[in-house]
């Protein structure tokens, strides 16, 4: 157990005795919002070096320094699972990114499909959401959030060894089941937009050798619910929940 009140992502190396310089935003959060001062403890992670206990060495209005004391957790990357989803309204897209981090996706790929109807996508904001989610849920790894990509282009160079679990609303009502395969293999999940997939996209997906179409139960789920349901199903069957 740690007596640190705050868990913070920093984009700097972490290690025994390492000094970590704070940005103005981080200093504001730690010293003005959380009211920390010299000697107070903080948990740090950077997505590479695990989690470290650090203490406030110096505090100022627009900066400060933390000193790393000891590692509290090793780096624990999630399983090799990508989440591909067609962005929807901003709040729901933010929700999908947040939940993907909590549920243990290793990479998050927003995809443009025929019926994707999204406002402009801010990759930097989605990355910041991923960091916040990792800070909250105790993760030591922050999944990459890629720029919006065309689904058909992504499928054209799809890795031969990565299975693609496709939430196929055409299977709604059938049993939600996944093939009997060992854990530890590369996978991705694909969730479509509110308007579903176009016929041409469905044909393209069905022809992909790596495709694994799945039902997500008897009801048609909203895309954000479907993303969480698919991540749950996959994690239980192949992931790190067991
Ligand atoms: N308007 C679409 C339709 O009825 O064909 C529904 C799209 S749904 C809101 C958004 C996405 O969630 C779908 O493209 C699919 O990937 C996934 N989805 C929702 N419910 C599902 C279900 N019961 N089984 C499989 N996938 C589902």
Coordinates of C-alpha atoms and ligand atoms in Angstrom, one line a residue:
X1 CA 0.0 0.0 0.0
X2 CA 1.2 3.5 -0.7
X3 CA 0.4 6.6 1.3
X4 CA 0.7 8.7 -1.8
X5 CA -2.5 10.6 -2.6
X6 CA -1.7 11.2 -6.3
X7 CA -0.8 9.0 -9.2
X8 CA 0.8 10.9 -12.1
X9 CA 2.0 10.1 -15.6
X10 CA 5.3 11.8 -16.6
X11 CA 7.0 11.6 -19.9
X12 CA 10.4 11.2 -18.4
X13 CA 12.7 8.3 -17.3
X14 CA 12.1 6.8 -13.9
X15 CA 14.7 5.0 -11.8
X16 CA 16.3 5.1 -8.3
X17 CA 17.4 8.6 -7.4
X18 CA 16.1 10.0 -10.7
X19 CA 15.0 13.6 -10.5
X20 CA 11.7 14.4 -12.4
X21 CA 11.1 18.0 -13.4
X22 CA 7.4 19.0 -13.4
X23 CA 5.6 21.0 -16.1
X24 CA 3.7 24.1 -15.1
X25 CA 0.4 22.1 -15.4
X26 CA 1.7 19.3 -13.2
X27 CA 3.0 21.7 -10.6
X28 CA -0.4 23.5 -10.6
X29 CA -2.2 20.1 -10.1
X30 CA 0.1 18.8 -7.4
X31 CA 0.7 22.0 -5.4
X32 CA -2.4 24.2 -6.0
X33 CA -5.1 21.6 -6.5
X34 CA -3.9 18.6 -4.4
X35 CA -2.1 20.9 -1.9
X36 CA 1.1 18.8 -1.8
X37 CA 4.3 20.2 -0.5
X38 CA 8.0 19.2 0.1
X39 CA 8.3 15.6 1.4
X40 CA 4.9 14.5 0.2
X41 CA 4.7 11.3 -1.7
X42 CA 3.4 10.8 -5.3
X43 CA 3.2 7.7 -7.5
X44 CA 4.7 8.1 -11.0
X45 CA 4.6 6.0 -14.1
X46 CA 5.7 6.8 -17.7
X47 CA 4.4 3.7 -19.6
X48 CA 7.9 2.2 -19.8
X49 CA 9.6 1.9 -16.3
X50 CA 6.8 0.6 -14.1
X51 CA 5.4 2.6 -11.2
X52 CA 7.7 4.5 -8.7
X53 CA 7.1 6.2 -5.4
X54 CA 8.6 9.7 -5.5
X55 CA 8.7 12.6 -3.1
X56 CA 8.3 16.3 -3.7
X57 CA 11.9 17.7 -3.6
X58 CA 11.0 21.3 -4.6
X59 CA 7.8 23.0 -5.3
X60 CA 7.1 26.3 -7.0
X61 CA 4.1 28.0 -8.7
X62 CA 5.1 27.0 -12.2
X63 CA 7.4 24.1 -11.7
X64 CA 9.1 21.8 -9.2
X65 CA 11.0 18.6 -8.8
X66 CA 10.2 15.1 -7.7
X67 CA 12.8 12.6 -6.6
X68 CA 12.2 8.9 -7.3
X69 CA 12.6 6.7 -4.2
X70 CA 11.6 3.1 -5.1
X71 CA 9.7 1.1 -7.6
X72 CA 6.3 0.1 -6.5
X73 CA 5.2 -2.0 -9.5
X74 CA 6.9 -3.3 -12.6
X75 CA 5.7 -2.4 -16.1
X76 CA 2.6 -4.6 -16.8
X77 CA 1.7 -4.2 -20.4
X78 CA -1.8 -5.5 -21.4
X79 CA -2.3 -8.4 -23.8
X80 CA -1.5 -7.7 -27.5
X81 CA -5.1 -6.5 -28.2
X82 CA -5.9 -3.6 -30.5
X83 CA -9.3 -1.8 -30.5
X84 CA -10.5 -0.5 -33.8
X85 CA -13.6 1.6 -33.6
X86 CA -15.5 4.1 -35.8
X87 CA -15.6 7.4 -33.8
X88 CA -19.0 8.7 -32.8
X89 CA -20.0 11.8 -30.9
X90 CA -17.1 13.3 -28.9
X91 CA -18.3 12.3 -25.4
X92 CA -18.9 8.8 -26.5
X93 CA -15.6 8.6 -28.3
X94 CA -13.9 9.8 -25.1
X95 CA -15.8 7.1 -23.2
X96 CA -14.5 4.4 -25.6
X97 CA -10.9 5.5 -25.2
X98 CA -11.2 5.7 -21.4
X99 CA -12.8 2.2 -21.2
X100 CA -10.4 0.7 -23.7
X101 CA -7.5 1.7 -21.3
X102 CA -9.3 0.4 -18.2
X103 CA -10.2 -2.9 -20.0
X104 CA -6.7 -3.5 -21.1
X105 CA -6.3 -2.7 -24.8
X106 CA -2.7 -2.2 -26.0
X107 CA -3.4 0.0 -28.9
X108 CA -6.5 2.1 -29.9
X109 CA -7.2 2.8 -33.6
X110 CA -10.0 5.1 -34.6
X111 CA -11.2 4.1 -38.1
X112 CA -13.1 5.9 -40.8
X113 CA -15.8 3.6 -42.2
X114 CA -18.4 4.4 -44.9
X115 CA -21.0 5.4 -42.3
X116 CA -18.7 7.0 -39.8
X117 CA -20.2 10.3 -38.8
X118 CA -17.7 11.9 -36.4
X119 CA -16.8 15.4 -35.6
X120 CA -13.1 16.3 -36.2
X121 CA -11.0 13.9 -34.2
X122 CA -8.3 15.3 -31.9
X123 CA -5.8 12.6 -31.5
X124 CA -3.8 14.6 -28.9
X125 CA -7.0 15.0 -26.7
X126 CA -7.7 11.3 -27.0
X127 CA -4.1 10.5 -26.0
X128 CA -4.6 12.8 -23.0
X129 CA -7.8 10.8 -22.1
X130 CA -5.8 7.6 -22.3
X131 CA -3.2 9.0 -19.9
X132 CA -5.9 10.2 -17.4
X133 CA -7.6 6.7 -17.6
X134 CA -4.3 5.0 -16.9
X135 CA -3.7 7.4 -13.9
X136 CA -7.1 6.5 -12.5
X137 CA -7.1 2.7 -13.0
X138 CA -3.6 1.9 -11.8
X139 CA -2.2 0.9 -15.2
X140 CA 1.5 1.2 -15.7
X141 CA 1.1 1.2 -19.5
X142 CA -0.5 3.8 -21.8
X143 CA -1.9 2.5 -25.1
X144 CA -1.1 4.4 -28.2
X145 CA -4.1 6.2 -29.7
X146 CA -3.4 6.5 -33.5
X147 CA -4.7 9.1 -35.9
X148 CA -8.0 8.4 -37.7
X149 CA -7.3 5.9 -40.5
X150 CA -9.4 4.5 -43.4
X151 CA -10.6 1.0 -42.5
X152 CA -10.2 -0.3 -46.0
X153 CA -6.5 0.9 -46.1
X154 CA -5.9 -0.7 -42.7
X155 CA -7.4 -4.0 -43.9
X156 CA -5.3 -3.9 -47.1
X157 CA -2.1 -4.4 -45.0
X158 CA -3.6 -6.3 -42.1
X159 CA -0.9 -8.4 -40.3
X160 CA -1.2 -12.1 -41.2
X161 CA -0.9 -13.2 -37.6
X162 CA -3.4 -10.8 -36.0
X163 CA -7.0 -12.1 -35.7
X164 CA -9.7 -9.6 -36.0
X165 CA -12.8 -10.1 -33.8
X166 CA -15.6 -8.3 -35.6
X167 CA -18.7 -7.2 -33.7
X168 CA -21.1 -8.2 -36.5
X169 CA -24.6 -6.9 -35.7
X170 CA -25.9 -9.4 -38.3
X171 CA -25.2 -12.1 -35.8
X172 CA -27.2 -10.5 -33.0
X173 CA -29.3 -13.1 -31.3
X174 CA -26.8 -15.9 -31.9
X175 CA -24.7 -17.3 -29.1
X176 CA -21.8 -15.0 -28.3
X177 CA -18.8 -17.4 -28.6
X178 CA -15.2 -17.3 -29.5
X179 CA -13.0 -20.1 -31.0
X180 CA -11.0 -22.4 -28.8
X181 CA -7.5 -20.8 -29.3
X182 CA -4.5 -20.4 -26.9
X183 CA -4.0 -17.1 -25.1
X184 CA -1.0 -14.9 -25.9
X185 CA -1.7 -14.3 -29.6
X186 CA -2.1 -11.0 -31.4
X187 CA -5.7 -9.9 -31.8
X188 CA -7.8 -6.8 -32.6
X189 CA -11.5 -6.0 -32.1
X190 CA -13.5 -4.0 -34.6
X191 CA -16.7 -2.1 -33.6
X192 CA -18.7 -0.2 -36.3
X193 CA -20.4 3.2 -36.3
X194 CA -24.0 3.9 -35.3
X195 CA -25.0 3.3 -38.9
X196 CA -23.3 -0.1 -39.0
X197 CA -21.1 -1.3 -41.8
X198 CA -21.9 -0.9 -45.5
X199 CA -22.5 -4.1 -47.6
X200 CA -19.1 -3.5 -49.4
X201 CA -17.3 -3.4 -46.0
X202 CA -19.1 -6.5 -44.8
X203 CA -18.0 -8.4 -47.9
X204 CA -14.4 -7.1 -47.5
X205 CA -14.4 -8.2 -43.8
X206 CA -15.9 -11.6 -44.5
X207 CA -13.1 -12.2 -47.1
X208 CA -10.3 -11.4 -44.6
X209 CA -8.6 -14.7 -43.6
X210 CA -8.0 -13.4 -40.0
X211 CA -11.7 -12.4 -39.4
X212 CA -13.6 -13.8 -36.5
X213 CA -17.2 -12.5 -36.6
X214 CA -18.9 -12.5 -33.2
X215 CA -22.4 -11.8 -31.8
X216 CA -22.6 -9.5 -28.8
X217 CA -25.9 -10.9 -27.6
X218 CA -29.5 -10.6 -28.6
X219 CA -29.8 -6.8 -28.6
X220 CA -28.2 -4.2 -30.9
X221 CA -25.8 -2.3 -28.7
X222 CA -24.7 1.3 -29.1
X223 CA -21.1 1.4 -30.4
X224 CA -19.7 2.5 -27.0
X225 CA -21.5 -0.3 -25.2
X226 CA -20.5 -2.8 -27.9
X227 CA -16.8 -1.8 -27.4
X228 CA -16.9 -2.5 -23.7
X229 CA -18.9 -5.8 -24.2
X230 CA -16.4 -7.0 -26.9
X231 CA -13.4 -6.1 -24.7
X232 CA -15.0 -8.0 -21.8
X233 CA -15.8 -11.1 -23.9
X234 CA -12.2 -11.1 -25.3
X235 CA -10.5 -10.5 -22.0
X236 CA -12.4 -13.4 -20.4
X237 CA -11.6 -15.8 -23.2
X238 CA -8.0 -14.9 -24.2
X239 CA -6.9 -12.0 -22.0
X240 CA -5.3 -11.2 -18.6
X241 CA -8.4 -11.6 -16.5
X242 CA -8.0 -15.3 -15.8
Ligands
LIG1 N1 -27.5 0.5 -37.1 C1 -26.7 -0.7 -37.1 C2 -27.5 -1.9 -37.5 O1 -28.6 -2.1 -36.9 O2 -27.1 -2.6 -38.3 C3 -26.2 -0.9 -35.6 C4 -24.8 -0.5 -35.4 S1 -24.3 -0.7 -33.7 C5 -25.1 0.7 -33.0 C6 -22.7 -0.2 -33.7 C7 -21.7 -1.4 -33.7 O3 -21.8 -2.1 -32.5 C8 -21.9 -2.4 -34.8 O4 -21.4 -2.0 -36.1 C9 -21.3 -3.6 -34.3 O5 -19.9 -3.6 -34.5 C10 -21.5 -3.5 -32.8 N2 -22.7 -4.2 -32.3 C11 -23.8 -3.7 -31.7 N3 -24.6 -4.7 -31.3 C12 -24.1 -5.9 -31.6 C13 -24.5 -7.2 -31.5 N4 -25.6 -7.6 -30.9 N5 -23.6 -8.2 -32.0 C14 -22.5 -7.9 -32.6 N6 -22.1 -6.6 -32.8 C15 -22.8 -5.6 -32.3

